[in-house]
Amino acid sequence: MSDPKAPVAHPTLPGFIEMGHVDVDAGSIWIGDGCYVLKDADEKRPTDLGEDWHGICERFFGRSGYRHQQIEWSRWSGARERDLFDSPEWKAWVEKWGLRHPDTHKSDTICYAEKHEAMQRHYERYSAEHPFQPTSVDTGFAQFNHDLGHAGMGVMVSTFYGDGTYPVYVEYGEGGRPRRVLIDFDPGAENELVRGSPADIFRVLSSHYPELASGDRNIAPMCRKISDIGFPDLSAEAA
């Protein structure tokens, strides 16, 4: 029988030992020294944090690329809908089901199914002919700066998988001091990692952007796992 108090090693990184867990209810984690954030009542709050939680989120989403990504996605999605409503197929569907004549309107159930199928066909065709091509990608990461403007106050990282409880692992060095810390947002998964230069990583993430983009970053089908997408190895060793 195994000892329940025995250290638990990371499933794929055996040098890391599970030492705790962190709960997430806002889809993100702050990493930084508490002394910069938890001030006494008479001390000035760091400017870059904003006045409240809303201010922190504004900076986080703006710097991580999420805000700009959503603007681009909304514009593309709007163009796609306008193209749908102007299409002959859609106008024919409207005439067929009598939407311009409420007295002859047919079954809502049949009407909805027909409408949904028509929309899906058009969206698939439009996406193939006019693929979404973003100029930025949501990195899920943002640096927060000290009042003097230099980096170091802390960073925020999105979990990308929404809320939950995530294990924290520690790798110890000589003398028993913590050497590295790992927060695993996908424990136990054998993920394919994006390898290569920053430009390579950005290019690969951008190529999968239509599948990652979503108005709700907690929707699992839209925020697919790296292991599901299957990123290639772009490192020099693999070339």
GROMACS .gro file of C-alpha atoms in nm:
model
  239
    1MET     CA    1   0.000   0.000   0.000
    2SER     CA    2   0.141   0.338  -0.104
    3ASP     CA    3   0.214   0.608   0.152
    4PRO     CA    4  -0.040   0.892   0.103
    5LYS     CA    5   0.217   1.137   0.241
    6ALA     CA    6   0.491   1.029   0.001
    7PRO     CA    7   0.605   1.299  -0.247
    8VAL     CA    8   0.427   1.284  -0.582
    9ALA     CA    9   0.650   1.341  -0.884
   10HIS     CA   10   0.531   1.514  -1.198
   11PRO     CA   11   0.417   1.248  -1.450
   12THR     CA   12   0.650   1.367  -1.727
   13LEU     CA   13   0.907   1.575  -1.533
   14PRO     CA   14   1.020   1.347  -1.249
   15GLY     CA   15   1.251   1.611  -1.100
   16PHE     CA   16   0.948   1.818  -1.002
   17ILE     CA   17   0.760   1.724  -0.684
   18GLU     CA   18   0.398   1.821  -0.618
   19MET     CA   19   0.391   2.056  -0.320
   20GLY     CA   20   0.051   2.223  -0.334
   21HIS     CA   21  -0.240   2.351  -0.540
   22VAL     CA   22  -0.372   2.686  -0.655
   23ASP     CA   23  -0.740   2.766  -0.708
   24VAL     CA   24  -0.840   2.978  -1.007
   25ASP     CA   25  -1.174   3.159  -1.029
   26ALA     CA   26  -1.081   3.436  -1.274
   27GLY     CA   27  -0.906   3.233  -1.544
   28SER     CA   28  -0.564   3.377  -1.461
   29ILE     CA   29  -0.280   3.360  -1.209
   30TRP     CA   30  -0.064   3.641  -1.070
   31ILE     CA   31   0.308   3.567  -1.027
   32GLY     CA   32   0.502   3.822  -0.825
   33ASP     CA   33   0.633   3.929  -0.486
   34GLY     CA   34   0.345   4.011  -0.254
   35CYS     CA   35   0.530   4.308  -0.104
   36TYR     CA   36   0.474   4.503  -0.427
   37VAL     CA   37   0.099   4.447  -0.418
   38LEU     CA   38  -0.005   4.407  -0.053
   39LYS     CA   39   0.065   4.757   0.074
   40ASP     CA   40  -0.013   4.911   0.411
   41ALA     CA   41  -0.311   5.146   0.432
   42ASP     CA   42  -0.093   5.457   0.404
   43GLU     CA   43   0.119   5.328   0.116
   44LYS     CA   44   0.059   5.413  -0.247
   45ARG     CA   45  -0.084   5.141  -0.468
   46PRO     CA   46   0.139   5.058  -0.768
   47THR     CA   47   0.006   5.260  -1.062
   48ASP     CA   48   0.024   4.977  -1.314
   49LEU     CA   49  -0.225   4.768  -1.118
   50GLY     CA   50  -0.502   5.018  -1.182
   51GLU     CA   51  -0.759   5.121  -0.925
   52ASP     CA   52  -0.936   4.786  -0.898
   53TRP     CA   53  -0.970   4.438  -1.045
   54HIS     CA   54  -1.125   4.583  -1.361
   55GLY     CA   55  -0.813   4.793  -1.411
   56ILE     CA   56  -0.588   4.490  -1.377
   57CYS     CA   57  -0.794   4.299  -1.633
   58GLU     CA   58  -0.785   4.591  -1.877
   59ARG     CA   59  -0.406   4.591  -1.868
   60PHE     CA   60  -0.381   4.214  -1.882
   61PHE     CA   61  -0.611   4.169  -2.181
   62GLY     CA   62  -0.458   4.465  -2.360
   63ARG     CA   63  -0.099   4.347  -2.324
   64SER     CA   64  -0.160   3.976  -2.376
   65GLY     CA   65  -0.308   4.040  -2.720
   66TYR     CA   66  -0.654   3.919  -2.621
   67ARG     CA   67  -0.823   4.257  -2.663
   68HIS     CA   68  -0.683   4.319  -3.011
   69GLN     CA   69  -0.758   3.959  -3.108
   70GLN     CA   70  -1.124   4.003  -3.016
   71ILE     CA   71  -1.150   4.323  -3.220
   72GLU     CA   72  -1.008   4.150  -3.526
   73TRP     CA   73  -1.228   3.846  -3.476
   74SER     CA   74  -1.541   4.060  -3.432
   75ARG     CA   75  -1.471   4.250  -3.754
   76TRP     CA   76  -1.418   3.928  -3.948
   77SER     CA   77  -1.726   3.767  -3.795
   78GLY     CA   78  -1.935   4.074  -3.876
   79ALA     CA   79  -1.821   4.067  -4.238
   80ARG     CA   80  -1.911   3.699  -4.252
   81GLU     CA   81  -2.264   3.767  -4.126
   82ARG     CA   82  -2.318   4.056  -4.367
   83ASP     CA   83  -2.210   3.831  -4.652
   84LEU     CA   84  -2.460   3.570  -4.534
   85PHE     CA   85  -2.756   3.809  -4.523
   86ASP     CA   86  -2.670   3.947  -4.868
   87SER     CA   87  -2.635   3.602  -5.026
   88PRO     CA   88  -2.895   3.464  -5.273
   89GLU     CA   89  -2.917   3.145  -5.064
   90TRP     CA   90  -3.026   3.336  -4.756
   91LYS     CA   91  -3.278   3.548  -4.942
   92ALA     CA   92  -3.423   3.234  -5.100
   93TRP     CA   93  -3.453   3.075  -4.757
   94VAL     CA   94  -3.635   3.381  -4.624
   95GLU     CA   95  -3.885   3.363  -4.909
   96LYS     CA   96  -3.930   2.987  -4.874
   97TRP     CA   97  -4.020   2.999  -4.507
   98GLY     CA   98  -4.237   3.308  -4.527
   99LEU     CA   99  -4.043   3.530  -4.287
  100ARG     CA  100  -4.168   3.833  -4.476
  101HIS     CA  101  -4.525   3.717  -4.426
  102PRO     CA  102  -4.591   3.644  -4.055
  103ASP     CA  103  -4.936   3.495  -4.129
  104THR     CA  104  -4.781   3.217  -4.338
  105HIS     CA  105  -4.490   3.150  -4.103
  106LYS     CA  106  -4.430   2.776  -4.068
  107SER     CA  107  -4.320   2.559  -3.778
  108ASP     CA  108  -4.055   2.727  -3.563
  109THR     CA  109  -3.878   2.393  -3.518
  110ILE     CA  110  -3.852   2.321  -3.890
  111CYS     CA  111  -3.771   2.685  -3.959
  112TYR     CA  112  -3.488   2.689  -3.705
  113ALA     CA  113  -3.332   2.368  -3.838
  114GLU     CA  114  -3.340   2.498  -4.194
  115LYS     CA  115  -3.199   2.831  -4.084
  116HIS     CA  116  -2.917   2.670  -3.888
  117GLU     CA  117  -2.817   2.445  -4.178
  118ALA     CA  118  -2.820   2.737  -4.420
  119MET     CA  119  -2.601   2.943  -4.190
  120GLN     CA  120  -2.353   2.661  -4.135
  121ARG     CA  121  -2.316   2.594  -4.508
  122HIS     CA  122  -2.254   2.958  -4.581
  123TYR     CA  123  -2.015   3.008  -4.289
  124GLU     CA  124  -1.806   2.709  -4.395
  125ARG     CA  125  -1.785   2.835  -4.752
  126TYR     CA  126  -1.703   3.191  -4.645
  127SER     CA  127  -1.434   3.071  -4.403
  128ALA     CA  128  -1.270   2.867  -4.679
  129GLU     CA  129  -1.275   3.156  -4.926
  130HIS     CA  130  -1.192   3.431  -4.675
  131PRO     CA  131  -0.996   3.270  -4.389
  132PHE     CA  132  -0.946   3.470  -4.073
  133GLN     CA  133  -0.592   3.610  -4.080
  134PRO     CA  134  -0.502   3.784  -3.752
  135THR     CA  135  -0.216   4.028  -3.707
  136SER     CA  136  -0.173   3.935  -3.341
  137VAL     CA  137  -0.224   3.638  -3.113
  138ASP     CA  138  -0.341   3.608  -2.754
  139THR     CA  139  -0.027   3.498  -2.568
  140GLY     CA  140  -0.210   3.468  -2.237
  141PHE     CA  141   0.076   3.655  -2.070
  142ALA     CA  142   0.125   4.015  -1.955
  143GLN     CA  143   0.407   4.196  -1.777
  144PHE     CA  144   0.325   4.451  -1.506
  145ASN     CA  145   0.574   4.729  -1.436
  146HIS     CA  146   0.693   4.930  -1.138
  147ASP     CA  147   0.599   5.297  -1.106
  148LEU     CA  148   0.936   5.397  -1.255
  149GLY     CA  149   0.840   5.211  -1.571
  150HIS     CA  150   1.070   4.909  -1.557
  151ALA     CA  151   0.950   4.549  -1.557
  152GLY     CA  152   0.951   4.330  -1.249
  153MET     CA  153   0.644   4.401  -1.040
  154GLY     CA  154   0.484   4.079  -1.160
  155VAL     CA  155   0.322   3.891  -1.446
  156MET     CA  156  -0.024   3.754  -1.513
  157VAL     CA  157  -0.078   3.427  -1.696
  158SER     CA  158  -0.404   3.293  -1.832
  159THR     CA  159  -0.483   2.928  -1.764
  160PHE     CA  160  -0.649   2.899  -2.108
  161TYR     CA  161  -0.857   2.613  -1.966
  162GLY     CA  162  -1.073   2.828  -1.743
  163ASP     CA  163  -1.124   2.796  -1.371
  164GLY     CA  164  -1.016   2.504  -1.158
  165THR     CA  165  -0.758   2.376  -0.913
  166TYR     CA  166  -0.409   2.330  -1.053
  167PRO     CA  167  -0.113   2.143  -0.899
  168VAL     CA  168   0.208   2.328  -0.816
  169TYR     CA  169   0.538   2.141  -0.852
  170VAL     CA  170   0.883   2.233  -0.719
  171GLU     CA  171   1.228   2.123  -0.830
  172TYR     CA  172   1.487   2.140  -0.550
  173GLY     CA  173   1.853   2.217  -0.590
  174GLU     CA  174   2.150   2.155  -0.364
  175GLY     CA  175   2.081   2.241  -0.003
  176GLY     CA  176   1.711   2.173  -0.041
  177ARG     CA  177   1.622   2.514  -0.178
  178PRO     CA  178   1.348   2.553  -0.440
  179ARG     CA  179   1.513   2.587  -0.778
  180ARG     CA  180   1.217   2.597  -1.017
  181VAL     CA  181   0.840   2.615  -0.978
  182LEU     CA  182   0.588   2.472  -1.223
  183ILE     CA  183   0.212   2.537  -1.228
  184ASP     CA  184   0.062   2.267  -1.448
  185PHE     CA  185  -0.256   2.376  -1.627
  186ASP     CA  186  -0.285   2.039  -1.799
  187PRO     CA  187  -0.150   1.779  -1.553
  188GLY     CA  188  -0.073   1.436  -1.690
  189ALA     CA  189  -0.098   1.535  -2.056
  190GLU     CA  190   0.181   1.453  -2.297
  191ASN     CA  191   0.164   1.778  -2.489
  192GLU     CA  192   0.346   1.862  -2.808
  193LEU     CA  193   0.520   2.189  -2.735
  194VAL     CA  194   0.584   2.475  -2.973
  195ARG     CA  195   0.958   2.481  -3.030
  196GLY     CA  196   1.172   2.731  -3.216
  197SER     CA  197   1.229   3.105  -3.229
  198PRO     CA  198   0.970   3.356  -3.104
  199ALA     CA  199   0.883   3.433  -3.467
  200ASP     CA  200   0.825   3.063  -3.536
  201ILE     CA  201   0.604   3.027  -3.231
  202PHE     CA  202   0.399   3.333  -3.324
  203ARG     CA  203   0.355   3.204  -3.679
  204VAL     CA  204   0.233   2.863  -3.565
  205LEU     CA  205  -0.006   3.007  -3.306
  206SER     CA  206  -0.143   3.250  -3.564
  207SER     CA  207  -0.202   2.973  -3.817
  208HIS     CA  208  -0.433   2.803  -3.566
  209TYR     CA  209  -0.595   3.125  -3.456
  210PRO     CA  210  -0.944   3.066  -3.600
  211GLU     CA  211  -0.972   2.758  -3.381
  212LEU     CA  212  -0.839   2.937  -3.073
  213ALA     CA  213  -1.035   3.260  -3.111
  214SER     CA  214  -1.349   3.287  -2.903
  215GLY     CA  215  -1.549   3.547  -2.721
  216ASP     CA  216  -1.546   3.318  -2.418
  217ARG     CA  217  -1.193   3.203  -2.333
  218ASN     CA  218  -1.340   2.926  -2.113
  219ILE     CA  219  -1.512   2.739  -2.398
  220ALA     CA  220  -1.309   2.419  -2.429
  221PRO     CA  221  -1.387   2.337  -2.796
  222MET     CA  222  -1.271   2.683  -2.902
  223CYS     CA  223  -0.960   2.684  -2.682
  224ARG     CA  224  -0.826   2.347  -2.781
  225LYS     CA  225  -0.534   2.184  -2.607
  226ILE     CA  226  -0.192   2.200  -2.769
  227SER     CA  227  -0.187   1.821  -2.777
  228ASP     CA  228  -0.507   1.819  -2.984
  229ILE     CA  229  -0.379   2.077  -3.232
  230GLY     CA  230  -0.045   1.903  -3.281
  231PHE     CA  231   0.214   2.179  -3.318
  232PRO     CA  232   0.522   2.085  -3.523
  233ASP     CA  233   0.874   2.093  -3.384
  234LEU     CA  234   1.036   2.406  -3.528
  235SER     CA  235   1.367   2.377  -3.346
  236ALA     CA  236   1.697   2.373  -3.532
  237GLU     CA  237   1.756   2.016  -3.417
  238ALA     CA  238   1.447   1.899  -3.600
  239ALA     CA  239   1.534   2.083  -3.920
   0.00000   0.00000   0.00000
